[in-house]
């Protein structure tokens, strides 16, 4: 008997009077048909009882039916949507619940409880009828939907339509990807399946993307998912809620962008690098293309020239930053001039200091960005600025509607440049919030640029001062072949006071000097200049190295005491010379002797002609001005072709790490490497041991020794007899003839005669004469006296006293130096025969 004939049984099985119950056997064959089923689908019982249910369903659902029955056998039931065909062929969507019909009347049977989905009458398993549900959610901004276990929409509220996908009726039986083709449905459906499987809700899932209702705008929605269970705890489906959190999402994005920009912008004191960091930070998260232009005066470290109207004068602009989401989009390259039409938004922003925003830039109205005025004072004659002009200066993308922001870079009330933001691919235009964000980004960069500008000005001034105090070129001489390298400190730690020098001394000798002053910046450079001048002054006295450092130590100590309170200020501490280090070396090319002393400074290394590297065992005297034991000098004899390596402590500095032995091993290995020239060897040594941006200044002076051969030195003794003066003159004249210097014979005979005569008259002990032929001709007369002669200007009636006056007039320079056994009076002549008497120096 069909269920048509037993409506009470249907009511007993379902408990719902207006349902359309249908009985199925285990294979899906209809065994019972009710009047409600006939009214719903218009089939009489005689036509359907004994046939399979699949014949009444749509093609897709008929194919699903075997799987649904299998699920019913496993789970004890199923609930969801099916599409059936009425007897007249019209489709009808059915809300179906399948449960076991266990009435003890035979094998397992299934009861289908069917409702017309469009009418959605109240039914068990769907707790609220449509009217009540709509009353609850009609005024709610929260979108709510229910999907069955196949993730097909069973019900949704009107509020959900605002998020796209159409009205509730149009969603029934469809999946999310069907109603929202542009939405990535896979992750959302994966969450639904997990909720169905585990029963654990998922709350606060944020989905970001574009939806059908806002295809040109990125939106964010907060979604929560919960499982629906029937009376027996079996899953019926999932209901979820949707809230629009786009504004909160965008605010969070802005904060994240500002945080990233704060970490990336201003990593150095280079304004060009800072401009590029600003462009990199804004693309692609904020804009599709960004151009950053600074006034050339800012790049030079100068103050921007003020405009009489109160703004910044539109001086030449240079591109310092450029970034685009499109590879190969042309524009002014970094460092190139950036030109704009007079009166264009960038120049107006530059002059007024106020930003400019255009939500939709009409290409015809954007002529300011598409070309520059040739020869203008702002563009330097830049070429057209369209993207198809490879050398263009402005950043306009391809034609079409674009959104533009122009924001001036301002810091401390001064406009430094201008930044232009373009949106090309994303359709949402720049709004007021975007302008506020752009101003925050640009203001951060502007402060960094201004700091870089001020730093550049001070650093350039310090470099100019320091390098003006360092020797532009080392003087030519016969004693050594020299090469020097200087590498300034890292830009973040400033300049140091390291220096090096080569000072020609009498007798073809040279003084090699390396030193450093504590502190950084202009003050340290100025202190270094004063100390270097003092060293050169003391070197002119021809004193031994330990005595030079002793006098220098006294000068520094006295200067520190005179400064007094000034040294207590931070600037005074930076400028003081106390604690400075110095290494003073004197090399004599005649006998190869080398004397040296150190004041708080590393000892030099010596590379012997065979390549063996040794370190001089040099006593370390105290740093200058600090007090302590007296300075000690050591003397050694260097083979011809030995190389001295004098350096400041920055050469081996590695951030305060490393033992002295390890540092010497590093230096030894670097010195053992060969190079084609001393200059290349010097640079290779710096590159091997010093980073590009060291923590301390590094000065390196390398000197390869040379000997004056015996054929270039003439030396003989002279008896202490006035009659021997003539023999001394003749001996000197013969040696000059052998050297081919006959044109210097008259002057040399005069010098020898006067100096030997003075030694015979005023000194004791043996007398020796020595001639040295190098770049100049040097005449030296040694005696055992301990007093230095003095230059006199005799009166006309005086019979004597003109000897040293004649020597000073006929030679380039002359002087006296003392030895442990006596003194040496020397005079130097240029080999071309010129006396250069006006440049002569008095003895001392």
XYZ file of C-alpha atoms in Angstrom, residues 133-510:
378
model
C 14.170 34.201 10.049
C 13.749 37.179 7.746
C 12.236 39.231 10.536
C 15.324 38.520 12.642
C 17.914 39.417 10.014
C 16.186 41.892 7.684
C 17.737 44.963 9.309
C 21.094 43.376 10.123
C 24.225 44.494 8.248
C 25.644 41.022 8.747
C 25.285 38.640 5.828
C 24.109 35.161 6.812
C 23.904 32.029 4.696
C 23.286 28.300 5.133
C 24.811 25.652 2.872
C 24.109 21.922 2.903
C 26.698 19.205 3.211
C 27.456 19.600 -0.501
C 28.176 23.286 0.144
C 25.143 24.401 -1.875
C 23.142 27.349 -0.697
C 20.028 26.372 1.198
C 19.131 29.752 2.596
C 20.599 33.281 2.810
C 19.410 36.645 4.047
C 18.957 39.836 2.080
C 21.988 41.462 3.707
C 24.264 38.925 2.020
C 23.263 40.322 -1.362
C 25.225 43.492 -0.589
C 28.406 41.415 -0.742
C 27.586 40.190 -4.234
C 26.112 37.028 -5.670
C 22.520 38.144 -6.194
C 19.254 37.798 -4.298
C 18.662 34.873 -1.918
C 16.329 33.066 -4.310
C 18.929 33.075 -7.071
C 21.498 31.397 -4.821
C 19.488 28.291 -3.952
C 21.206 25.099 -4.963
C 24.328 26.927 -6.155
C 27.851 26.926 -4.750
C 29.938 29.961 -3.860
C 32.033 29.806 -7.029
C 28.793 29.867 -9.077
C 27.398 33.021 -7.509
C 30.780 34.825 -7.116
C 32.910 33.912 -10.141
C 35.605 36.422 -9.230
C 36.063 35.136 -5.700
C 38.650 32.494 -4.867
C 36.187 29.997 -3.407
C 38.627 27.141 -2.766
C 39.966 28.342 0.615
C 36.466 29.230 1.854
C 35.018 25.866 0.849
C 38.011 24.133 2.432
C 37.116 25.809 5.722
C 33.488 24.709 5.342
C 34.501 21.097 4.781
C 36.737 21.216 7.836
C 33.879 22.586 9.922
C 31.570 19.843 8.609
C 34.122 17.156 9.400
C 35.227 18.364 12.829
C 32.277 20.364 14.094
C 34.711 22.984 15.343
C 33.697 26.520 14.356
C 36.065 28.852 12.524
C 35.725 32.436 13.680
C 37.273 35.638 12.359
C 38.534 34.361 9.014
C 39.450 37.371 6.847
C 38.961 37.123 3.125
C 40.544 39.812 0.930
C 39.753 40.193 -2.746
C 37.367 41.672 -5.273
C 33.696 40.798 -5.305
C 31.068 41.190 -7.991
C 29.431 44.163 -6.283
C 32.789 46.031 -6.191
C 34.893 44.639 -9.043
C 37.289 47.617 -9.136
C 37.992 47.788 -5.427
C 39.791 45.445 -3.091
C 37.522 44.544 -0.209
C 37.976 42.625 3.039
C 35.334 40.526 4.781
C 35.346 38.865 8.179
C 33.673 35.425 8.026
C 32.691 32.956 10.744
C 31.576 29.337 10.132
C 29.518 26.980 12.323
C 28.125 23.509 11.670
C 24.388 22.742 11.771
C 23.401 19.375 13.222
C 20.067 17.560 13.173
C 18.269 16.104 16.192
C 20.570 13.093 16.168
C 23.770 15.191 16.019
C 24.381 14.454 12.352
C 25.767 17.368 10.213
C 23.113 19.027 8.068
C 25.231 21.838 6.709
C 27.130 25.023 7.614
C 25.893 28.476 8.333
C 28.261 31.395 8.071
C 28.226 35.155 8.628
C 29.933 37.891 6.619
C 30.938 41.374 7.840
C 32.579 44.052 5.681
C 35.879 45.069 7.364
C 37.408 46.834 4.375
C 37.990 50.087 6.273
C 39.714 48.284 9.129
C 41.739 46.232 6.671
C 42.886 49.334 4.823
C 43.788 51.064 8.090
C 45.834 48.039 9.094
C 47.521 48.034 5.700
C 48.410 51.692 6.117
C 49.915 51.074 9.525
C 51.870 48.107 8.192
C 53.101 50.193 5.261
C 54.210 52.969 7.596
C 55.982 50.433 9.790
C 57.835 48.920 6.825
C 58.668 52.375 5.526
C 60.038 53.372 8.918
C 62.366 50.386 8.823
C 63.471 50.889 5.209
C 63.627 54.659 4.720
C 66.689 56.434 6.071
C 69.037 53.474 6.379
C 71.925 55.722 5.314
C 72.912 59.369 5.160
C 72.747 59.349 1.364
C 69.853 61.498 0.011
C 69.798 59.587 -3.284
C 69.512 56.272 -1.497
C 66.803 57.695 0.772
C 64.794 58.829 -2.268
C 64.997 55.371 -3.792
C 63.987 53.803 -0.478
C 60.873 56.001 -0.453
C 59.951 54.845 -3.969
C 60.610 51.197 -3.072
C 58.480 51.436 0.080
C 55.454 52.822 -1.786
C 55.465 50.395 -4.740
C 53.469 48.197 -5.176
C 51.515 48.304 -1.908
C 50.452 51.941 -2.254
C 51.099 53.099 -5.807
C 51.975 51.628 -9.183
C 54.656 54.175 -9.972
C 56.570 56.662 -7.822
C 59.097 59.333 -8.756
C 61.146 61.277 -6.184
C 62.883 64.508 -7.243
C 65.167 66.664 -5.095
C 66.543 70.130 -5.664
C 70.139 70.026 -6.814
C 71.115 72.397 -4.007
C 69.872 69.806 -1.498
C 72.053 67.128 -3.077
C 75.029 69.432 -2.660
C 74.209 69.868 1.019
C 73.221 73.516 0.612
C 70.080 75.258 1.816
C 67.368 75.582 -0.872
C 67.235 79.129 -2.200
C 64.161 80.932 -0.794
C 61.541 82.364 -3.127
C 60.541 86.037 -2.584
C 56.906 84.889 -2.311
C 57.743 82.674 0.640
C 58.131 79.280 -1.011
C 61.066 77.370 -2.373
C 62.595 78.689 -5.537
C 62.044 76.273 -8.432
C 65.663 75.393 -9.017
C 66.916 72.430 -11.022
C 65.476 69.098 -9.940
C 67.171 65.731 -10.127
C 65.590 62.314 -9.988
C 66.747 60.430 -6.883
C 64.129 57.664 -6.778
C 62.039 55.800 -9.355
C 60.049 52.584 -9.054
C 57.299 51.045 -11.169
C 55.335 47.812 -11.047
C 55.893 47.520 -14.801
C 59.355 46.447 -15.839
C 60.943 48.693 -18.396
C 58.680 51.717 -17.889
C 60.972 54.591 -18.923
C 61.454 57.817 -17.079
C 64.280 59.972 -15.856
C 66.998 57.727 -14.489
C 68.302 58.224 -10.996
C 70.697 61.144 -11.135
C 69.202 62.603 -14.334
C 67.476 66.005 -14.542
C 63.712 65.909 -13.965
C 61.771 68.536 -15.862
C 58.193 69.793 -15.553
C 56.222 72.484 -17.288
C 56.033 75.863 -15.535
C 52.913 76.011 -13.406
C 52.551 72.228 -13.361
C 51.390 70.528 -10.139
C 54.892 69.370 -9.105
C 56.306 72.879 -9.410
C 53.269 74.379 -7.682
C 53.702 71.911 -4.837
C 57.393 72.771 -4.719
C 56.656 76.488 -4.545
C 53.698 76.417 -2.166
C 54.649 73.449 -0.025
C 51.103 72.059 -0.373
C 50.154 68.660 -1.858
C 47.943 68.105 -4.912
C 45.553 65.232 -5.597
C 43.681 64.248 -8.738
C 41.363 61.241 -8.432
C 41.152 60.752 -12.181
C 43.816 62.361 -14.310
C 42.634 63.136 -17.813
C 45.575 62.571 -20.203
C 44.802 65.819 -21.967
C 44.925 67.630 -18.619
C 48.113 65.846 -17.638
C 50.324 67.539 -20.193
C 52.529 68.710 -17.357
C 53.581 65.103 -16.839
C 53.902 64.101 -20.466
C 56.502 66.550 -21.674
C 59.051 69.082 -20.450
C 60.011 72.479 -21.759
C 63.349 72.201 -23.636
C 65.950 74.394 -22.102
C 63.875 75.276 -19.041
C 65.671 75.989 -15.808
C 63.899 73.102 -14.121
C 64.455 70.386 -16.631
C 67.731 71.145 -18.262
C 66.205 70.600 -21.685
C 64.831 67.152 -20.935
C 63.201 65.210 -23.715
C 59.432 64.521 -23.859
C 58.221 62.738 -20.809
C 55.892 60.135 -22.286
C 56.712 56.560 -21.425
C 57.711 55.841 -24.997
C 60.529 58.398 -24.690
C 63.433 56.471 -23.235
C 65.094 59.588 -21.866
C 61.914 61.201 -20.522
C 61.919 62.923 -17.185
C 58.363 62.613 -15.856
C 56.737 59.379 -14.809
C 53.401 59.354 -16.701
C 52.321 55.785 -17.562
C 50.399 54.759 -20.651
C 47.420 56.949 -21.653
C 44.193 56.427 -19.761
C 42.583 57.486 -16.487
C 45.093 57.670 -13.676
C 45.010 58.785 -10.098
C 47.839 61.083 -9.022
C 49.263 62.468 -5.794
C 51.959 65.149 -5.714
C 53.470 65.649 -2.258
C 56.340 68.048 -1.475
C 59.228 66.866 0.678
C 59.335 69.322 3.571
C 61.456 69.266 6.700
C 61.963 71.979 9.312
C 59.822 74.348 7.260
C 61.943 73.963 4.111
C 60.827 72.316 0.861
C 63.532 69.973 -0.400
C 61.849 68.350 -3.403
C 58.682 66.694 -4.619
C 57.298 63.140 -4.819
C 54.734 62.008 -7.414
C 52.567 58.907 -6.912
C 50.617 57.270 -9.768
C 48.016 54.528 -9.772
C 47.591 52.734 -13.018
C 46.442 49.119 -12.662
C 44.346 49.359 -9.527
C 41.124 51.176 -10.288
C 40.387 52.745 -6.921
C 41.594 56.357 -7.001
C 43.632 58.084 -4.344
C 41.359 59.415 -1.621
C 41.857 61.737 1.322
C 43.128 58.884 3.499
C 45.668 57.971 0.824
C 46.856 61.571 0.726
C 47.343 61.539 4.489
C 49.316 58.293 4.222
C 51.460 59.689 1.393
C 52.245 62.776 3.463
C 53.330 60.545 6.353
C 55.598 58.534 4.062
C 57.109 61.620 2.450
C 57.589 63.437 5.754
C 59.631 60.507 7.093
C 61.810 60.576 3.995
C 62.077 64.384 4.123
C 63.515 64.321 7.649
C 66.066 61.715 6.542
C 66.934 63.729 3.435
C 67.385 66.874 5.499
C 69.605 65.019 7.955
C 71.590 63.672 5.003
C 71.832 67.168 3.537
C 73.175 68.614 6.765
C 75.520 65.691 7.209
C 76.715 65.960 3.602
C 77.507 69.628 4.101
C 79.536 69.008 7.247
C 81.211 65.879 5.925
C 82.187 67.527 2.642
C 83.620 70.469 4.549
C 85.557 68.100 6.800
C 86.824 66.108 3.827
C 87.924 69.271 2.065
C 89.707 70.439 5.192
C 91.268 67.069 5.904
C 92.428 66.443 2.358
C 93.756 69.966 2.064
C 95.893 69.215 5.102
C 97.068 65.880 3.736
C 99.842 66.099 1.146
C 98.431 66.422 -2.348
C 101.493 64.629 -3.662
C 104.537 63.350 -1.873
C 107.749 65.210 -2.717
C 110.271 63.662 -5.053
C 113.530 62.596 -3.434
C 116.269 59.980 -3.747
C 115.888 58.063 -0.498
C 112.701 56.040 -0.993
C 109.998 55.108 -3.483
C 106.692 55.847 -1.791
C 102.990 55.077 -2.135
C 100.196 56.105 0.217
C 96.524 55.276 0.689
C 93.926 56.921 2.856
C 90.432 55.521 3.443
C 88.003 57.653 5.499
C 85.765 56.218 8.164
C 82.268 54.909 7.612
C 79.720 57.650 6.878
C 77.778 56.795 10.034
C 80.798 57.278 12.299
C 82.252 60.353 10.611
C 85.746 61.442 9.702
C 88.901 60.780 11.637
C 92.182 62.567 12.113
C 94.625 60.128 10.512
C 97.433 61.516 8.431
C 100.695 60.612 6.748
C 103.635 62.667 5.501
C 107.057 62.474 3.879
C 109.483 65.252 4.821
C 112.820 65.678 2.981
C 115.679 66.246 5.395
C 119.237 67.330 4.911
C 121.826 64.947 3.555
C 119.322 63.248 1.171
C 117.542 61.753 4.185
C 113.777 61.630 4.598
